[in-house]
Amino acid sequence: MSTSAERKRNLGRVPVKWIVLVCYVLLVLVSRWVTSGDREPKPELAHQVEFKPLGSPQGRTALPVIVIPHLPDGGTDWDRTAVDLVKTRGAEDVGLVYAVRWPTAYHRSRASMSDESIADDMLRSLEPRLGKGRFHLVGEGMGGMVALAVATKYPDRVASLTLVSAPGAQEYTLLGNAVANKFVYFFHHIPFVLFDVATPHFGLADRVPFNRGYSGVFFDSDLSDAKAALRAWNGPALLVHGKADWITPVDAARYSSKLMPQARLIEVEGGHGVEDSLEVIRFIASVESGQAAKRPAPVPATEPYPHLVASDGARFWILILIIILCTFVAEDPTCLAAGLLAAEGIIGFWWAALACTVGIFIGDMVLYALGRWLGRGALRRAPLKWIVKEHEIDRMAGWFGSPRGMLVIVSSRFIPASRVPTFVTAGILRLGLPRLSLLLFTAALVWTPVLMLLGSTLGPPFMEQFPRYKHYAAWIVLGLFAFIWFFTHWVVPAMTWRGRREIVMKVRGLMQPSLWPGWLLYLPVRLGIVLLSLRHRRLTAFASANPALGRIGGFIGDAKSLLLRPFQRDSRCCPTLALSLEDPSDERVKDSAAFAACHGFPVVFKPEVAEDGAGLRFVHTQEQLERLVRGATEDFLLQKFISGFEFEVVWRRNPGKDDGSIMAIVQKRDVTVRGDGEQTLEELIWLDEVTVSRANLFLRCHARDLNRVIPAGQKVTLNLTGSYGHGARCLHRHDLITVELDTAVTQFAKRFPGLHFARFDLRANSIEDLKAGRFTVTEVGGCCHVSSLLRDESLRFSRSYEAVWGQLRACLEAGAYNLAQNVRPVPLDELMARWSQARGRHDEFAVSEEL
């Protein structure tokens, strides 16, 4: 068992970001478990409506008044409108007032937060209290739409309808169009959903005014039928609206009064949510006395709607502001929606175009300012590191430095997914602001009308079909985003030669398993390690294959120098110097300088704990070496540079026997291109049929030289090292296994008597030298260091997996045998700590040190 001190040291090896991530995930899971007991097992609670009676019921013979607030769970004053009614002079002449709380405390169990769904729940909850009797409805804001839904669906139950600051017709809500609004509400809804699902709020998110239920109301509600519903209501109606309401313009209430000629419209001073309780009381009293106006007959469905009032005054400027703000979230969809609004006459075409242009230009300049203010260092931190890759800066710097540099910036406006990297890079490189801003504004001014024209042309036919498919609006929005992504990432690139080569790279990356990302390709291998370990009844059984080799049997995370130490007396082991951060900096510099003087430059700089070449550097001068040694933040080692061919050999020894044999050998072959005196290095990479498969990697490796024209006949090696992570090709070479090589590797492996399974990285001057058993070992890997057969595109996938699984079984058999011999098992906490230290590196990719 591990001691307390050992566990503490193991915890110190785990990267802080991993500890934070694990703690955060655990908190989220606990939060979900705590809150799920209240919501998901009791879905009926999701439809439960709270009714709060106000006032004294004694002597009340008039019909009750139901007041629906403007938003779900509207905070501590959610019943304010109902309370004001009760306190108003004359309230004693109306029936008992009920304040209704929306059913959102358990919203995660609800299928929908639409006004129709809420209306059904409210009416169902009313019956136990009011029976089948009639009542007056007062709805505030979005509560007015719920009240309208109740009145439309159950007109015999509703005696009167009062709408206070209610949205009314769709054309006066937000962007004025159902589809355009759905886009805006989608982006509005997503942050609340993510906060609810991915944060450990322990139910608190359900008890604040602005939660997932609040945003779900807007996303699920569809006001495209609001005009028909308003015109269908023939009973008494009162409209109360603030003249300065900037959320829902007073024009919405004026238009609603045209749809309901019997409605009385009262415009009051103030903004959104301003009520005149006295007028509401008087209106309800007039209904009770039979004096309120009613429409004598319903309007025929074929009769056209009244002409919409074009946006003017405050409504116009609010709509302009909304368009500008929407461009910050999604530029192209906003332009398409603005074109649709212009086609419906809600706003002028060129005013909408100007608003889109201004919004896009402001967004572009913000990206430029971020790059200029934060600098290159910001690319190493989220969220910019997810959008702009640091190696792209050097490539773009070459473009911007050319005479056509500004053309590159302008053209990015017309190439989706290229704008953010381009504009941030322009800021980092501090390009001239006056000329750049003029070009960006001009590009936006050219691009915007084109998209708007497309929206105004194709939008109206689509809107005619929208009512038939409005129940699938969310899926339509997601499908449209998927289509836009496919169009911008596959169709648009196919229009250029480079784009078509990028498609070749993407298709090969999908269809060729050897090119899959490591987490996916090696997932069956990692699952195999766990399953085979469970079969032997110990999760760390594999780590016992090599007792006393390293701390964890040579598994990923063991120190490289510790694994090489048992073989240092063999002349075939590469000269290595291990340096610890515990030693003084000056002493480390002195020892490294002596090592370089003994073995000559270049020398290889490696972290002690890493895999797949992470953190590796080739050092060519004393100045570079001293800079790296003094700037080191972890233990490292120096090695003599060994030229020649690189190979990877997997070796095993049968448990309890004094034998040994090579299981597999993989050659790491360099990837090269040859110049023709005309093409740049970037063009050569895209042209070559081999390099195009991993073009993004090679572009990243050689970002500084991509614009350099390679002289005719000059060969450029693209992979920085012999690891697959740096671009080397992996080829299965079973034909290289000879008796001499097998014997030499076995003799080398037996330098450590407890070794049963290992992978050796070898260097040889030639294929013949390797076959003859003449090689140099640069690295040693222990348990579960399987070969890179999966990266050989020439092998059948099933065959390579079969070979790798055979290697896993050999490792686990050795581990099980040693455990049966009472070998001390490797503690799980130490194994996981060292593995996470290797996997949690921030420099998973390494570049060679600049000369």
mmCIF file of N, CA and C in Angstrom, residues 587-696:
data_model
loop_
_atom_site.group_PDB
_atom_site.id
_atom_site.type_symbol
_atom_site.label_atom_id
_atom_site.label_comp_id
_atom_site.label_asym_id
_atom_site.label_seq_id
_atom_site.Cartn_x
_atom_site.Cartn_y
_atom_site.Cartn_z
ATOM 1 N N GLU A 587 24.776 24.690 -12.146
ATOM 2 C CA GLU A 587 25.359 23.352 -12.230
ATOM 3 C C GLU A 587 24.784 22.591 -13.431
ATOM 4 N N ARG A 588 23.485 22.776 -13.678
ATOM 5 C CA ARG A 588 22.879 22.108 -14.831
ATOM 6 C C ARG A 588 23.453 22.651 -16.140
ATOM 7 N N VAL A 589 23.668 23.945 -16.194
ATOM 8 C CA VAL A 589 24.254 24.545 -17.400
ATOM 9 C C VAL A 589 25.666 24.012 -17.618
ATOM 10 N N LYS A 590 26.438 23.906 -16.531
ATOM 11 C CA LYS A 590 27.821 23.416 -16.640
ATOM 12 C C LYS A 590 27.852 21.964 -17.113
ATOM 13 N N ASP A 591 26.985 21.120 -16.535
ATOM 14 C CA ASP A 591 26.970 19.705 -16.920
ATOM 15 C C ASP A 591 26.515 19.531 -18.367
ATOM 16 N N SER A 592 25.518 20.318 -18.786
ATOM 17 C CA SER A 592 25.037 20.191 -20.162
ATOM 18 C C SER A 592 26.085 20.670 -21.160
ATOM 19 N N ALA A 593 26.820 21.731 -20.809
ATOM 20 C CA ALA A 593 27.876 22.213 -21.698
ATOM 21 C C ALA A 593 28.985 21.171 -21.836
ATOM 22 N N ALA A 594 29.315 20.512 -20.732
ATOM 23 C CA ALA A 594 30.334 19.461 -20.790
ATOM 24 C C ALA A 594 29.864 18.292 -21.644
ATOM 25 N N PHE A 595 28.576 17.945 -21.537
ATOM 26 C CA PHE A 595 28.028 16.846 -22.343
ATOM 27 C C PHE A 595 28.082 17.201 -23.829
ATOM 28 N N ALA A 596 27.718 18.430 -24.163
ATOM 29 C CA ALA A 596 27.741 18.855 -25.566
ATOM 30 C C ALA A 596 29.164 18.904 -26.093
ATOM 31 N N ALA A 597 30.117 19.332 -25.247
ATOM 32 C CA ALA A 597 31.509 19.378 -25.679
ATOM 33 C C ALA A 597 32.050 17.981 -25.943
ATOM 34 N N CYS A 598 31.561 17.009 -25.162
ATOM 35 C CA CYS A 598 32.035 15.636 -25.318
ATOM 36 C C CYS A 598 31.462 14.979 -26.570
ATOM 37 N N HIS A 599 30.189 15.201 -26.847
ATOM 38 C CA HIS A 599 29.519 14.473 -27.932
ATOM 39 C C HIS A 599 29.244 15.333 -29.157
ATOM 40 N N GLY A 600 29.429 16.655 -29.022
ATOM 41 C CA GLY A 600 29.243 17.530 -30.167
ATOM 42 C C GLY A 600 27.787 17.884 -30.426
ATOM 43 N N PHE A 601 27.609 19.021 -31.127
ATOM 44 C CA PHE A 601 26.272 19.440 -31.536
ATOM 45 C C PHE A 601 25.921 18.777 -32.868
ATOM 46 N N PRO A 602 24.635 18.582 -33.141
ATOM 47 C CA PRO A 602 23.493 18.892 -32.274
ATOM 48 C C PRO A 602 23.319 17.849 -31.183
ATOM 49 N N VAL A 603 22.685 18.271 -30.107
ATOM 50 C CA VAL A 603 22.278 17.339 -29.059
ATOM 51 C C VAL A 603 20.755 17.355 -28.983
ATOM 52 N N VAL A 604 20.226 16.288 -28.408
ATOM 53 C CA VAL A 604 18.770 16.148 -28.320
ATOM 54 C C VAL A 604 18.332 16.478 -26.903
ATOM 55 N N PHE A 605 17.377 17.387 -26.789
ATOM 56 C CA PHE A 605 16.805 17.810 -25.510
ATOM 57 C C PHE A 605 15.432 17.162 -25.374
ATOM 58 N N LYS A 606 15.205 16.400 -24.285
ATOM 59 C CA LYS A 606 13.933 15.695 -24.079
ATOM 60 C C LYS A 606 13.433 15.889 -22.654
ATOM 61 N N PRO A 607 12.133 16.024 -22.463
ATOM 62 C CA PRO A 607 11.583 15.956 -21.102
ATOM 63 C C PRO A 607 11.698 14.524 -20.573
ATOM 64 N N GLU A 608 11.831 14.384 -19.283
ATOM 65 C CA GLU A 608 11.912 13.053 -18.683
ATOM 66 C C GLU A 608 10.606 12.281 -18.877
ATOM 67 N N VAL A 609 9.486 12.983 -18.791
ATOM 68 C CA VAL A 609 8.181 12.332 -18.889
ATOM 69 C C VAL A 609 7.427 12.930 -20.078
ATOM 70 N N ALA A 610 7.279 12.153 -21.113
ATOM 71 C CA ALA A 610 6.555 12.594 -22.315
ATOM 72 C C ALA A 610 6.401 11.389 -23.224
ATOM 73 N N GLU A 611 5.573 11.530 -24.243
ATOM 74 C CA GLU A 611 5.420 10.467 -25.220
ATOM 75 C C GLU A 611 5.218 11.068 -26.600
ATOM 76 N N ASP A 612 5.513 10.262 -27.604
ATOM 77 C CA ASP A 612 5.318 10.636 -29.004
ATOM 78 C C ASP A 612 6.072 11.909 -29.374
ATOM 79 N N GLY A 613 7.241 12.103 -28.808
ATOM 80 C CA GLY A 613 8.096 13.227 -29.192
ATOM 81 C C GLY A 613 7.732 14.557 -28.593
ATOM 82 N N ALA A 614 6.767 14.590 -27.640
ATOM 83 C CA ALA A 614 6.364 15.866 -27.061
ATOM 84 C C ALA A 614 7.521 16.520 -26.331
ATOM 85 N N GLY A 615 7.732 17.809 -26.577
ATOM 86 C CA GLY A 615 8.769 18.569 -25.896
ATOM 87 C C GLY A 615 10.168 18.361 -26.411
ATOM 88 N N LEU A 616 10.361 17.538 -27.438
ATOM 89 C CA LEU A 616 11.710 17.248 -27.945
ATOM 90 C C LEU A 616 12.242 18.437 -28.736
ATOM 91 N N ARG A 617 13.526 18.710 -28.564
ATOM 92 C CA ARG A 617 14.182 19.798 -29.298
ATOM 93 C C ARG A 617 15.550 19.319 -29.783
ATOM 94 N N PHE A 618 15.937 19.777 -30.970
ATOM 95 C CA PHE A 618 17.302 19.591 -31.462
ATOM 96 C C PHE A 618 18.053 20.890 -31.203
ATOM 97 N N VAL A 619 19.135 20.802 -30.451
ATOM 98 C CA VAL A 619 19.881 21.995 -30.053
ATOM 99 C C VAL A 619 21.182 22.039 -30.849
ATOM 100 N N HIS A 620 21.421 23.191 -31.484
ATOM 101 C CA HIS A 620 22.558 23.305 -32.407
ATOM 102 C C HIS A 620 23.679 24.195 -31.877
ATOM 103 N N THR A 621 23.414 25.046 -30.900
ATOM 104 C CA THR A 621 24.440 25.959 -30.401
ATOM 105 C C THR A 621 24.436 25.983 -28.874
ATOM 106 N N GLN A 622 25.516 26.486 -28.326
ATOM 107 C CA GLN A 622 25.624 26.588 -26.869
ATOM 108 C C GLN A 622 24.598 27.578 -26.322
ATOM 109 N N GLU A 623 24.312 28.654 -27.047
ATOM 110 C CA GLU A 623 23.339 29.640 -26.580
ATOM 111 C C GLU A 623 21.941 29.034 -26.469
ATOM 112 N N GLN A 624 21.565 28.245 -27.478
ATOM 113 C CA GLN A 624 20.256 27.576 -27.427
ATOM 114 C C GLN A 624 20.203 26.607 -26.255
ATOM 115 N N LEU A 625 21.276 25.883 -26.051
ATOM 116 C CA LEU A 625 21.299 24.901 -24.976
ATOM 117 C C LEU A 625 21.151 25.583 -23.613
ATOM 118 N N GLU A 626 21.886 26.654 -23.394
ATOM 119 C CA GLU A 626 21.802 27.334 -22.108
ATOM 120 C C GLU A 626 20.417 27.925 -21.897
ATOM 121 N N ARG A 627 19.807 28.465 -22.980
ATOM 122 C CA ARG A 627 18.458 29.026 -22.848
ATOM 123 C C ARG A 627 17.452 27.957 -22.442
ATOM 124 N N LEU A 628 17.546 26.777 -23.056
ATOM 125 C CA LEU A 628 16.620 25.698 -22.735
ATOM 126 C C LEU A 628 16.847 25.161 -21.321
ATOM 127 N N VAL A 629 18.103 25.014 -20.932
ATOM 128 C CA VAL A 629 18.410 24.465 -19.610
ATOM 129 C C VAL A 629 17.929 25.408 -18.517
ATOM 130 N N ARG A 630 18.185 26.704 -18.672
ATOM 131 C CA ARG A 630 17.748 27.659 -17.640
ATOM 132 C C ARG A 630 16.231 27.833 -17.632
ATOM 133 N N GLY A 631 15.608 27.674 -18.781
ATOM 134 C CA GLY A 631 14.148 27.864 -18.846
ATOM 135 C C GLY A 631 13.345 26.606 -18.599
ATOM 136 N N ALA A 632 14.017 25.493 -18.283
ATOM 137 C CA ALA A 632 13.307 24.226 -18.071
ATOM 138 C C ALA A 632 12.415 24.314 -16.841
ATOM 139 N N THR A 633 11.226 23.740 -16.965
ATOM 140 C CA THR A 633 10.269 23.712 -15.857
ATOM 141 C C THR A 633 10.019 22.295 -15.346
ATOM 142 N N GLU A 634 10.770 21.341 -15.850
ATOM 143 C CA GLU A 634 10.626 19.945 -15.429
ATOM 144 C C GLU A 634 11.961 19.245 -15.650
ATOM 145 N N ASP A 635 12.097 18.077 -15.038
ATOM 146 C CA ASP A 635 13.322 17.293 -15.232
ATOM 147 C C ASP A 635 13.468 16.939 -16.709
ATOM 148 N N PHE A 636 14.717 16.907 -17.194
ATOM 149 C CA PHE A 636 14.952 16.644 -18.609
ATOM 150 C C PHE A 636 16.239 15.855 -18.771
ATOM 151 N N LEU A 637 16.484 15.429 -19.998
ATOM 152 C CA LEU A 637 17.724 14.714 -20.287
ATOM 153 C C LEU A 637 18.268 15.166 -21.634
ATOM 154 N N LEU A 638 19.569 15.018 -21.785
ATOM 155 C CA LEU A 638 20.250 15.308 -23.047
ATOM 156 C C LEU A 638 20.774 13.992 -23.611
ATOM 157 N N GLN A 639 20.695 13.877 -24.940
ATOM 158 C CA GLN A 639 21.209 12.689 -25.602
ATOM 159 C C GLN A 639 22.070 13.087 -26.788
ATOM 160 N N LYS A 640 23.030 12.210 -27.064
ATOM 161 C CA LYS A 640 23.824 12.383 -28.269
ATOM 162 C C LYS A 640 22.941 12.170 -29.487
ATOM 163 N N PHE A 641 23.115 13.021 -30.489
ATOM 164 C CA PHE A 641 22.328 12.862 -31.715
ATOM 165 C C PHE A 641 22.885 11.686 -32.520
ATOM 166 N N ILE A 642 22.021 10.742 -32.834
ATOM 167 C CA ILE A 642 22.395 9.560 -33.610
ATOM 168 C C ILE A 642 21.722 9.646 -34.970
ATOM 169 N N SER A 643 22.503 9.689 -36.012
ATOM 170 C CA SER A 643 21.937 9.751 -37.360
ATOM 171 C C SER A 643 21.590 8.350 -37.847
ATOM 172 N N GLY A 644 20.974 8.300 -39.019
ATOM 173 C CA GLY A 644 20.664 7.018 -39.615
ATOM 174 C C GLY A 644 19.185 6.717 -39.622
ATOM 175 N N PHE A 645 18.837 5.465 -39.883
ATOM 176 C CA PHE A 645 17.456 5.012 -39.955
ATOM 177 C C PHE A 645 16.929 4.734 -38.537
ATOM 178 N N GLU A 646 15.629 4.967 -38.366
ATOM 179 C CA GLU A 646 15.024 4.744 -37.056
ATOM 180 C C GLU A 646 14.029 3.590 -37.132
ATOM 181 N N PHE A 647 14.060 2.752 -36.103
ATOM 182 C CA PHE A 647 13.184 1.580 -36.057
ATOM 183 C C PHE A 647 12.588 1.458 -34.650
ATOM 184 N N GLU A 648 11.496 0.745 -34.597
ATOM 185 C CA GLU A 648 10.812 0.482 -33.334
ATOM 186 C C GLU A 648 10.642 -1.031 -33.212
ATOM 187 N N VAL A 649 11.179 -1.620 -32.144
ATOM 188 C CA VAL A 649 11.166 -3.076 -31.972
ATOM 189 C C VAL A 649 10.427 -3.423 -30.691
ATOM 190 N N VAL A 650 9.462 -4.343 -30.787
ATOM 191 C CA VAL A 650 8.751 -4.859 -29.612
ATOM 192 C C VAL A 650 9.307 -6.243 -29.303
ATOM 193 N N TRP A 651 9.774 -6.428 -28.080
ATOM 194 C CA TRP A 651 10.445 -7.670 -27.663
ATOM 195 C C TRP A 651 9.733 -8.254 -26.458
ATOM 196 N N ARG A 652 9.722 -9.587 -26.348
ATOM 197 C CA ARG A 652 9.110 -10.249 -25.201
ATOM 198 C C ARG A 652 9.945 -11.438 -24.742
ATOM 199 N N ARG A 653 9.782 -11.785 -23.469
ATOM 200 C CA ARG A 653 10.363 -13.008 -22.914
ATOM 201 C C ARG A 653 9.237 -13.800 -22.260
ATOM 202 N N ASN A 654 9.177 -15.086 -22.543
ATOM 203 C CA ASN A 654 8.147 -15.940 -21.955
ATOM 204 C C ASN A 654 8.337 -16.012 -20.449
ATOM 205 N N PRO A 655 7.261 -15.902 -19.693
ATOM 206 C CA PRO A 655 7.376 -15.910 -18.226
ATOM 207 C C PRO A 655 8.031 -17.195 -17.714
ATOM 208 N N GLY A 656 9.005 -17.025 -16.842
ATOM 209 C CA GLY A 656 9.667 -18.156 -16.222
ATOM 210 C C GLY A 656 10.705 -18.825 -17.084
ATOM 211 N N LYS A 657 10.984 -18.265 -18.245
ATOM 212 C CA LYS A 657 11.957 -18.876 -19.147
ATOM 213 C C LYS A 657 13.077 -17.893 -19.470
ATOM 214 N N ASP A 658 14.211 -18.433 -19.852
ATOM 215 C CA ASP A 658 15.362 -17.605 -20.197
ATOM 216 C C ASP A 658 15.483 -17.518 -21.713
ATOM 217 N N ASP A 659 14.455 -16.981 -22.339
ATOM 218 C CA ASP A 659 14.472 -16.852 -23.799
ATOM 219 C C ASP A 659 14.161 -15.408 -24.148
ATOM 220 N N GLY A 660 13.739 -15.173 -25.336
ATOM 221 C CA GLY A 660 13.402 -13.838 -25.806
ATOM 222 C C GLY A 660 13.296 -13.804 -27.308
ATOM 223 N N SER A 661 12.389 -12.978 -27.817
ATOM 224 C CA SER A 661 12.215 -12.886 -29.269
ATOM 225 C C SER A 661 11.560 -11.568 -29.632
ATOM 226 N N ILE A 662 11.771 -11.162 -30.885
ATOM 227 C CA ILE A 662 11.160 -9.942 -31.409
ATOM 228 C C ILE A 662 9.747 -10.272 -31.889
ATOM 229 N N MET A 663 8.763 -9.493 -31.423
ATOM 230 C CA MET A 663 7.376 -9.692 -31.840
ATOM 231 C C MET A 663 7.035 -8.876 -33.076
ATOM 232 N N ALA A 664 7.596 -7.689 -33.194
ATOM 233 C CA ALA A 664 7.281 -6.825 -34.328
ATOM 234 C C ALA A 664 8.378 -5.794 -34.486
ATOM 235 N N ILE A 665 8.556 -5.334 -35.716
ATOM 236 C CA ILE A 665 9.511 -4.264 -35.997
ATOM 237 C C ILE A 665 8.865 -3.293 -36.979
ATOM 238 N N VAL A 666 8.946 -2.018 -36.668
ATOM 239 C CA VAL A 666 8.347 -0.961 -37.481
ATOM 240 C C VAL A 666 9.452 0.024 -37.850
ATOM 241 N N GLN A 667 9.518 0.360 -39.127
ATOM 242 C CA GLN A 667 10.486 1.366 -39.573
ATOM 243 C C GLN A 667 9.822 2.730 -39.604
ATOM 244 N N LYS A 668 10.507 3.732 -39.059
ATOM 245 C CA LYS A 668 10.046 5.117 -39.106
ATOM 246 C C LYS A 668 10.719 5.802 -40.287
ATOM 247 N N ARG A 669 9.974 6.001 -41.337
ATOM 248 C CA ARG A 669 10.544 6.521 -42.578
ATOM 249 C C ARG A 669 10.270 8.017 -42.687
ATOM 250 N N ASP A 670 11.289 8.754 -43.153
ATOM 251 C CA ASP A 670 11.130 10.200 -43.338
ATOM 252 C C ASP A 670 10.165 10.495 -44.482
ATOM 253 N N VAL A 671 9.467 11.630 -44.360
ATOM 254 C CA VAL A 671 8.573 12.123 -45.410
ATOM 255 C C VAL A 671 9.232 13.350 -46.028
ATOM 256 N N THR A 672 9.458 13.322 -47.316
ATOM 257 C CA THR A 672 10.209 14.392 -47.979
ATOM 258 C C THR A 672 9.468 14.899 -49.211
ATOM 259 N N VAL A 673 9.793 16.126 -49.599
ATOM 260 C CA VAL A 673 9.371 16.691 -50.875
ATOM 261 C C VAL A 673 10.607 17.266 -51.546
ATOM 262 N N ARG A 674 10.561 17.354 -52.864
ATOM 263 C CA ARG A 674 11.701 17.862 -53.621
ATOM 264 C C ARG A 674 11.282 19.105 -54.388
ATOM 265 N N GLY A 675 12.094 20.170 -54.258
ATOM 266 C CA GLY A 675 11.755 21.432 -54.892
ATOM 267 C C GLY A 675 11.955 21.419 -56.393
ATOM 268 N N ASP A 676 11.246 22.328 -57.088
ATOM 269 C CA ASP A 676 11.369 22.478 -58.538
ATOM 270 C C ASP A 676 11.774 23.890 -58.941
ATOM 271 N N GLY A 677 12.087 24.747 -57.959
ATOM 272 C CA GLY A 677 12.498 26.109 -58.257
ATOM 273 C C GLY A 677 11.349 27.054 -58.529
ATOM 274 N N GLU A 678 10.105 26.569 -58.510
ATOM 275 C CA GLU A 678 8.948 27.414 -58.797
ATOM 276 C C GLU A 678 7.902 27.384 -57.680
ATOM 277 N N GLN A 679 7.735 26.218 -57.080
ATOM 278 C CA GLN A 679 6.691 26.058 -56.080
ATOM 279 C C GLN A 679 7.232 26.392 -54.676
ATOM 280 N N THR A 680 6.356 27.000 -53.867
ATOM 281 C CA THR A 680 6.707 27.217 -52.461
ATOM 282 C C THR A 680 6.595 25.897 -51.712
ATOM 283 N N LEU A 681 7.126 25.900 -50.485
ATOM 284 C CA LEU A 681 7.057 24.684 -49.681
ATOM 285 C C LEU A 681 5.605 24.306 -49.403
ATOM 286 N N GLU A 682 4.761 25.274 -49.162
ATOM 287 C CA GLU A 682 3.344 24.975 -48.912
ATOM 288 C C GLU A 682 2.703 24.316 -50.133
ATOM 289 N N GLU A 683 3.001 24.826 -51.314
ATOM 290 C CA GLU A 683 2.442 24.234 -52.528
ATOM 291 C C GLU A 683 2.956 22.820 -52.751
ATOM 292 N N LEU A 684 4.216 22.596 -52.435
ATOM 293 C CA LEU A 684 4.773 21.247 -52.594
ATOM 294 C C LEU A 684 4.092 20.264 -51.641
ATOM 295 N N ILE A 685 3.778 20.725 -50.450
ATOM 296 C CA ILE A 685 3.107 19.842 -49.483
ATOM 297 C C ILE A 685 1.729 19.453 -49.981
ATOM 298 N N TRP A 686 0.992 20.428 -50.526
ATOM 299 C CA TRP A 686 -0.354 20.117 -51.027
ATOM 300 C C TRP A 686 -0.303 19.298 -52.302
ATOM 301 N N LEU A 687 0.757 19.438 -53.080
ATOM 302 C CA LEU A 687 0.853 18.706 -54.351
ATOM 303 C C LEU A 687 1.168 17.230 -54.163
ATOM 304 N N ASP A 688 1.985 16.920 -53.182
ATOM 305 C CA ASP A 688 2.475 15.551 -53.027
ATOM 306 C C ASP A 688 1.346 14.635 -52.537
ATOM 307 N N GLU A 689 1.233 13.452 -53.132
ATOM 308 C CA GLU A 689 0.158 12.522 -52.790
ATOM 309 C C GLU A 689 0.360 11.872 -51.430
ATOM 310 N N VAL A 690 1.576 11.871 -50.917
ATOM 311 C CA VAL A 690 1.824 11.315 -49.591
ATOM 312 C C VAL A 690 1.629 12.383 -48.525
ATOM 313 N N THR A 691 2.236 13.528 -48.721
ATOM 314 C CA THR A 691 2.190 14.571 -47.690
ATOM 315 C C THR A 691 0.816 15.205 -47.547
ATOM 316 N N VAL A 692 -0.016 15.152 -48.580
ATOM 317 C CA VAL A 692 -1.329 15.771 -48.500
ATOM 318 C C VAL A 692 -2.184 15.112 -47.426
ATOM 319 N N SER A 693 -1.910 13.851 -47.112
ATOM 320 C CA SER A 693 -2.704 13.146 -46.107
ATOM 321 C C SER A 693 -2.555 13.776 -44.727
ATOM 322 N N ARG A 694 -1.386 14.355 -44.442
ATOM 323 C CA ARG A 694 -1.146 15.005 -43.151
ATOM 324 C C ARG A 694 -0.648 16.430 -43.363
ATOM 325 N N ALA A 695 -1.265 17.092 -44.322
ATOM 326 C CA ALA A 695 -0.796 18.422 -44.717
ATOM 327 C C ALA A 695 -0.858 19.413 -43.560
ATOM 328 N N ASN A 696 -1.925 19.385 -42.780
ATOM 329 C CA ASN A 696 -2.035 20.342 -41.676
ATOM 330 C C ASN A 696 -0.880 20.210 -40.689
#
